Short mmCIF file of C-alpha atoms in Angstrom, two decimals:
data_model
loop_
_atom_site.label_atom_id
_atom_site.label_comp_id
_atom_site.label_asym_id
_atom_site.label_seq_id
_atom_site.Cartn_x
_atom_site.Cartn_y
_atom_site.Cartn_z
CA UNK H 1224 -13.42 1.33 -6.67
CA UNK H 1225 -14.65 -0.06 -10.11
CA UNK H 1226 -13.05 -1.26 -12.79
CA UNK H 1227 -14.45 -0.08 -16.33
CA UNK H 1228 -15.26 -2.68 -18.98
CA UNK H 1229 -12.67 -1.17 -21.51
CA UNK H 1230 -11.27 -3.61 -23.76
CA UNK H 1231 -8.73 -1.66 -25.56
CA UNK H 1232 -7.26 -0.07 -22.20
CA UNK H 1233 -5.79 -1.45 -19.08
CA UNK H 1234 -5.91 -0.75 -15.20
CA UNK H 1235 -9.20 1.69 -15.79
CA UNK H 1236 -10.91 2.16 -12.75
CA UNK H 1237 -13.40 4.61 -11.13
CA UNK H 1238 -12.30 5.79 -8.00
CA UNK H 1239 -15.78 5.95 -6.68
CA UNK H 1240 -17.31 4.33 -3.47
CA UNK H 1241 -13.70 4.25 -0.79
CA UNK H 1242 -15.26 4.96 2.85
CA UNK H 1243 -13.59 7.87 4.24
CA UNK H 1244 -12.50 8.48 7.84
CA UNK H 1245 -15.62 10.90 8.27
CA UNK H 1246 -17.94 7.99 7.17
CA UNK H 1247 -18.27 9.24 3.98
CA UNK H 1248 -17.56 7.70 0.58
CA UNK H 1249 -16.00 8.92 -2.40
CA UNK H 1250 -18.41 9.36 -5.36
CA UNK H 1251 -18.70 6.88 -8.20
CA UNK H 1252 -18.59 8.53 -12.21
CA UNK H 1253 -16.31 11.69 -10.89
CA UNK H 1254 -12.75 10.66 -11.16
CA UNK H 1255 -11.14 7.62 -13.37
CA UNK H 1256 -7.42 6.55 -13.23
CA UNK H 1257 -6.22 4.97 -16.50
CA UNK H 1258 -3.05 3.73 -17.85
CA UNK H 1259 -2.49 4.66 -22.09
CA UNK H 1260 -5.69 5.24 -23.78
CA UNK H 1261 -4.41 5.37 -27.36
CA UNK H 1262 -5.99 1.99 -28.61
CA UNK H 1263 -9.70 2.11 -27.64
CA UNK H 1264 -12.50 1.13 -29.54
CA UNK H 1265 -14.77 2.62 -30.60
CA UNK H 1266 -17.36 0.64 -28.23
CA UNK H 1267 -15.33 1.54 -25.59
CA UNK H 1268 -15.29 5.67 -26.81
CA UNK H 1269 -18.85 5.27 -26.38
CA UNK H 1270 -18.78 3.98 -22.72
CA UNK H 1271 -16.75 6.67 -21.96
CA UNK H 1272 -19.11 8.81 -23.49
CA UNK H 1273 -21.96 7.17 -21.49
CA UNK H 1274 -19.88 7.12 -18.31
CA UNK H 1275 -20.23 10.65 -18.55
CA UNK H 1276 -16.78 11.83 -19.60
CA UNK H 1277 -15.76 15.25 -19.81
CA UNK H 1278 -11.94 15.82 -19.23
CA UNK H 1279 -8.85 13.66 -19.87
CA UNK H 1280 -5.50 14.70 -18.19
CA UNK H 1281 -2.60 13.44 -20.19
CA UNK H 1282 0.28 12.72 -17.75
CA UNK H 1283 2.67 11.16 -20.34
CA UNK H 1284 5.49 13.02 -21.80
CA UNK H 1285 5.99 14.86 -25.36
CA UNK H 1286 7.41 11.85 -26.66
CA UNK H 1287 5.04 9.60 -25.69
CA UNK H 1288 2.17 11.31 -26.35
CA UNK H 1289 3.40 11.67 -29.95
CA UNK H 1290 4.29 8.32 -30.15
CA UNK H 1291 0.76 6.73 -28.83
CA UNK H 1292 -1.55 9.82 -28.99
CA UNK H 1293 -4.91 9.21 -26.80
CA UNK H 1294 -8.38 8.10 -29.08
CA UNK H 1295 -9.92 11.46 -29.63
CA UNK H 1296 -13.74 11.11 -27.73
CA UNK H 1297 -16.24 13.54 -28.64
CA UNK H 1298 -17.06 16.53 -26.91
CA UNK H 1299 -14.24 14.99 -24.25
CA UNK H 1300 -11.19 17.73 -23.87
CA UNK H 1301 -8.20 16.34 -23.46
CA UNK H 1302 -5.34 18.27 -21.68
CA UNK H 1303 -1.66 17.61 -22.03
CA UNK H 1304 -0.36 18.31 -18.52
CA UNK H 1305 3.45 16.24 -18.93
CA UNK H 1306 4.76 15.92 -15.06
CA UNK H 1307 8.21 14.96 -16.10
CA UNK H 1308 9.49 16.81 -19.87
CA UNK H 1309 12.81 15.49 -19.93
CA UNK H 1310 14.00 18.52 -21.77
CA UNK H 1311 12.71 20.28 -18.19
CA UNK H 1312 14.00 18.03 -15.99
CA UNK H 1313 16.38 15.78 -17.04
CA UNK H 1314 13.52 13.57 -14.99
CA UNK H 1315 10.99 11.02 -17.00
CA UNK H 1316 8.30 8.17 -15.75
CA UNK H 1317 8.43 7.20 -19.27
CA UNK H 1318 9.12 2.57 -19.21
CA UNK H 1319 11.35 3.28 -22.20
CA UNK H 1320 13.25 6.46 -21.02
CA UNK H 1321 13.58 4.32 -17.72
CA UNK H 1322 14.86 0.94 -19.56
CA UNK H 1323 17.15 2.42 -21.22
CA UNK H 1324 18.98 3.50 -17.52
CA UNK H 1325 18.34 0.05 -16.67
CA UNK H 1326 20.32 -0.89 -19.69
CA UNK H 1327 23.09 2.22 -19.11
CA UNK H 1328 23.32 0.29 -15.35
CA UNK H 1329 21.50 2.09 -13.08
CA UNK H 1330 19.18 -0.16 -10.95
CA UNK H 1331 15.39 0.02 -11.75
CA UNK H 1332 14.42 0.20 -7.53
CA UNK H 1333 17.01 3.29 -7.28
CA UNK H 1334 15.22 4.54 -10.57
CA UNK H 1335 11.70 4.23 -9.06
CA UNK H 1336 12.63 5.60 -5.68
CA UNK H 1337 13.85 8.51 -7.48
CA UNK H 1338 11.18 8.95 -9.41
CA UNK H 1339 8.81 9.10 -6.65
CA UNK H 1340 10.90 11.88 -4.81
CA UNK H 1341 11.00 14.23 -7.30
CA UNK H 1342 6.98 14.20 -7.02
CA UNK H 1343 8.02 16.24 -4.52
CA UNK H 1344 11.02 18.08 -5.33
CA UNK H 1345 10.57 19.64 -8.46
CA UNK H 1346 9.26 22.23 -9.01
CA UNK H 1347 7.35 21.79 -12.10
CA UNK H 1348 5.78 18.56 -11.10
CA UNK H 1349 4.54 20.18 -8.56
CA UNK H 1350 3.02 22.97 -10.82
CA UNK H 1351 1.54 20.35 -13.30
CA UNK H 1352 0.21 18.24 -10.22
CA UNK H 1353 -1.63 21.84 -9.29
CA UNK H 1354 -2.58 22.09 -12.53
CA UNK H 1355 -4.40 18.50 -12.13
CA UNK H 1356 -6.25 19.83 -9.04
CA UNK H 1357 -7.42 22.75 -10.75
CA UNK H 1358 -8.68 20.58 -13.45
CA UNK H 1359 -10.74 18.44 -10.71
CA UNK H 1360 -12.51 21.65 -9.23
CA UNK H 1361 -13.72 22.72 -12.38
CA UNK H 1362 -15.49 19.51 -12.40
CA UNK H 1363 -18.42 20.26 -10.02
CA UNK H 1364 -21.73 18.37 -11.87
CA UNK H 1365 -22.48 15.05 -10.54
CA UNK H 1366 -22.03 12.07 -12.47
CA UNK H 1367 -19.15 14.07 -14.48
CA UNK H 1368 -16.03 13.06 -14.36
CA UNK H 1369 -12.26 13.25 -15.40
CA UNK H 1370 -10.07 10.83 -16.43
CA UNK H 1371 -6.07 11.12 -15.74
CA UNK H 1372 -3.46 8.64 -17.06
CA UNK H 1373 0.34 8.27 -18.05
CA UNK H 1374 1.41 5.07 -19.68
CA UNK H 1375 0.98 2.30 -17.00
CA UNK H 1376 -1.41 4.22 -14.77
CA UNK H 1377 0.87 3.13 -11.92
CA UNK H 1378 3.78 5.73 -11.23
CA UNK H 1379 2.71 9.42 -12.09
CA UNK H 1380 -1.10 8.67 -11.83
CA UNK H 1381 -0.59 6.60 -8.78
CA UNK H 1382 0.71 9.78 -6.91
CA UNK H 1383 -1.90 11.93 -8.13
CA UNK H 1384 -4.77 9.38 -7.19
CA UNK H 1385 -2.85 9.03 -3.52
CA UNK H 1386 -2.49 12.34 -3.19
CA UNK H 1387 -6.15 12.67 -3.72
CA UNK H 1388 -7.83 9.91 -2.05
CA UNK H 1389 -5.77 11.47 1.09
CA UNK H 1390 -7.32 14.95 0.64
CA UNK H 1391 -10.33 13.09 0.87
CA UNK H 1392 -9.84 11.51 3.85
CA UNK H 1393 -9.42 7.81 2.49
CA UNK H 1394 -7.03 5.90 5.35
CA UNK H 1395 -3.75 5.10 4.04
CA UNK H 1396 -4.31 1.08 4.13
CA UNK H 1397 -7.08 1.52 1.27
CA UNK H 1398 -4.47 4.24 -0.23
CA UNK H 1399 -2.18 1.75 -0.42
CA UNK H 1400 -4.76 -0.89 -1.42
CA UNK H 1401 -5.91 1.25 -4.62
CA UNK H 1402 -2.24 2.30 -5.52
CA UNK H 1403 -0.90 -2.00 -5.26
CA UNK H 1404 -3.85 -2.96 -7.25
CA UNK H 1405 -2.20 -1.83 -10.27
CA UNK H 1406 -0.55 -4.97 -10.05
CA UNK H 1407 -3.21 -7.26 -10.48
CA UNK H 1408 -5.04 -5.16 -13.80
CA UNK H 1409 -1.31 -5.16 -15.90
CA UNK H 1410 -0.27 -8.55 -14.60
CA UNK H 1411 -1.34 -9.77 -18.16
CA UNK H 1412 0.69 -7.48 -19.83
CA UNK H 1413 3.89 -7.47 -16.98
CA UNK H 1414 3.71 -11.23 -17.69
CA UNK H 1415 3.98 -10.84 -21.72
CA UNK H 1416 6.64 -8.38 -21.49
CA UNK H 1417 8.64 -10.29 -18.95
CA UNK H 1418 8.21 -13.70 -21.26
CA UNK H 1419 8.84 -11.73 -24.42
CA UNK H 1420 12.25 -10.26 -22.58
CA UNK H 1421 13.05 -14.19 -21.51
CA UNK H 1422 11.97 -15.46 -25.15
CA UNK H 1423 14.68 -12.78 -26.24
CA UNK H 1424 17.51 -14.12 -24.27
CA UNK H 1425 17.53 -11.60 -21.05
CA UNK H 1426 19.52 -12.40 -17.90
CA UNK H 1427 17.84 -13.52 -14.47
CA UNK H 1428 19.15 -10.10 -13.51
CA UNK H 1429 17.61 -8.20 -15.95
CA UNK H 1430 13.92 -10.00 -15.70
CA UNK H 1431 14.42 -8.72 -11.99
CA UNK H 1432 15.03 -5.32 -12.87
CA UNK H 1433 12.69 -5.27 -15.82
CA UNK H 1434 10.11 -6.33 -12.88
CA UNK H 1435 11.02 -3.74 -10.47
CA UNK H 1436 10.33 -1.53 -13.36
CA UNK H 1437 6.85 -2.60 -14.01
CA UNK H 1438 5.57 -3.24 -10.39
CA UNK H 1439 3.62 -0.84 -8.26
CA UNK H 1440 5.24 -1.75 -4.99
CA UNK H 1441 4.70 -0.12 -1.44
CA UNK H 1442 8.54 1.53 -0.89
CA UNK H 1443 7.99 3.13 -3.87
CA UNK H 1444 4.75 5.74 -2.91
CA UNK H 1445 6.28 5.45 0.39
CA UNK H 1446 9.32 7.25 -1.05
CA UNK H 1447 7.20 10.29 -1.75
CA UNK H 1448 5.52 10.58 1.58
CA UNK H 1449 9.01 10.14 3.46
CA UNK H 1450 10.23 12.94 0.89
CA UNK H 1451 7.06 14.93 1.96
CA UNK H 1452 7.83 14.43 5.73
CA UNK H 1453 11.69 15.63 5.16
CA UNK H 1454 11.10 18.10 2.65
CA UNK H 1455 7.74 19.97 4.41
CA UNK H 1456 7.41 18.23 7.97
CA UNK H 1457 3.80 17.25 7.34
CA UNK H 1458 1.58 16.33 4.13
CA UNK H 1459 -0.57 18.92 5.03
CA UNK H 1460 2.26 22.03 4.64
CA UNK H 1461 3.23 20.30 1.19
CA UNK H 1462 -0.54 20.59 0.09
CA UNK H 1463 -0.43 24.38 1.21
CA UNK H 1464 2.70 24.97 0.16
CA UNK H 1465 4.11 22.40 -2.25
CA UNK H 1466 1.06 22.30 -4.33
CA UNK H 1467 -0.41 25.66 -3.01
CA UNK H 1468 -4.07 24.23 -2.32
CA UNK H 1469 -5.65 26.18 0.33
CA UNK H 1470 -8.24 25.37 2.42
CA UNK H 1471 -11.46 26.47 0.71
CA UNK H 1472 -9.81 24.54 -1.95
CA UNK H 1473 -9.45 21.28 -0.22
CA UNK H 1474 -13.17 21.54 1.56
CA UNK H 1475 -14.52 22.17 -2.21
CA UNK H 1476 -12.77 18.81 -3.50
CA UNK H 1477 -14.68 16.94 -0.62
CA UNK H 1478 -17.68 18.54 -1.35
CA UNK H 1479 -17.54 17.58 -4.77
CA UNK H 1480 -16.05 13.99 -4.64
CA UNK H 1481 -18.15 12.89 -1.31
CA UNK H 1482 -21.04 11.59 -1.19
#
């Protein structure tokens, strides 16, 4: 894992160089997770460039997306692929969609836990996260590679990088590893909101729910592989079935994200 020197863009890493169980490792300038990428530079449009950026998957939802639109980068397309439209759903990994429950009463943990479940249970997150796999297997040139955010880069792109890194064959500890390092790249800007919150007058209470909001923490992905375990028995019938990857599929992802 690397992170990229973007200034204007937060928790930007490469996936690149995890050792899999087969010995292999993943490969470096093929897959990027990202939180929002609507304030980059244009020095930092030009790394991308450089990187070798082709694809960006937008995970966010309508309303975020017209809110903070992502920096157009030339010749990069840029797909809209929303895992949660609340119009859909009723369902949104949006921070202010899920402040405002925290506000209405509902605990942020219960929130997060929830969101991570329906991952797995609805249906069109499933077809989106599909969609997302599709997207990576079109992406066969070396030292090409697609980026895929949401707002934080922790909740909705955390799943789809774990979900990844397991078709790979990455062990669950360094899963886990890549998915709680969130924590350290938006600490500056979990700290700033939390002080901001304090600065405004908000309860103990609430700077502990505002902070279960913001934190990648390890019940929450667990959440969506206990929901996988109940739901399809094992994480390999979910792949087949839940996301309908086959197996020519899956050996074609290793091929082209191992090295």
């Amino acid at each position: 894992m690397k992170v990229l020197p973007i200034k204007e863009a937060a928790n930007v890493r490469d996936l690149g160089g995890y050792v899999t169980r087969s010995g292999k490792q993943t490969a470096a300038k093929k897959v990027i997770r990202s939180a929002a990428i609507d304030t980059l530079t244009p020095t930092d449009k030009q790394y991308f460039a450089e990187y070798g950026l082709q694809t960006i998957v937008d995970f966010r939802s309508a309303d975020e997306r017209a809110k903070k639109p992502d920096q157009v980068i030339e010749q990069v397309e840029n797909i809209f692929l929303p895992i949660f439209p609340i119009d859909e759903t009723g369902v949104s990994a949006a921070p202010n969609q899920l402040f405002n429950q925290i506000q209405n009463g509902q605990a942020a943990h219960e929130q997060m836990i929830e969101v991570y479940r329906h991952f797995i249970l609805d249906e069109h997150a499933k077809k989106q996260y599909r969609r997302y796999f599709e997207i990576l297997l079109a992406n066969p040139t070396p030292q090409k590679s697609v980026l895929f955010h949401c707002t934080a880069g922790k909740d909705r792109t955390g799943f789809a990088a774990a979900v990844l890194l397991k078709l790979l064959g990455v062990p669950n500890e360094i899963i886990q590893t890549d998915y709680l390092a969130t924590n350290v790249y938006l600490k500056p800007r979990i700290d700033a909101m939390l002080a901001e919150a304090k600065t405004a007058g908000a309860s103990a209470e609430l700077l502990h729910e505002i902070t279960d909001l913001l934190a990648a923490k390890p019940e929450y992905l667990a959440a969506s592989f206990a929901e996988i375990k109940q739901t399809y028995g094992t994480f390999e019938e979910f792949v087949a079935k839940g996301l309908q990857l086959n197996a020519q599929a899956i050996a074609d992802l290793q091929k082209i994200y191992l090295v």
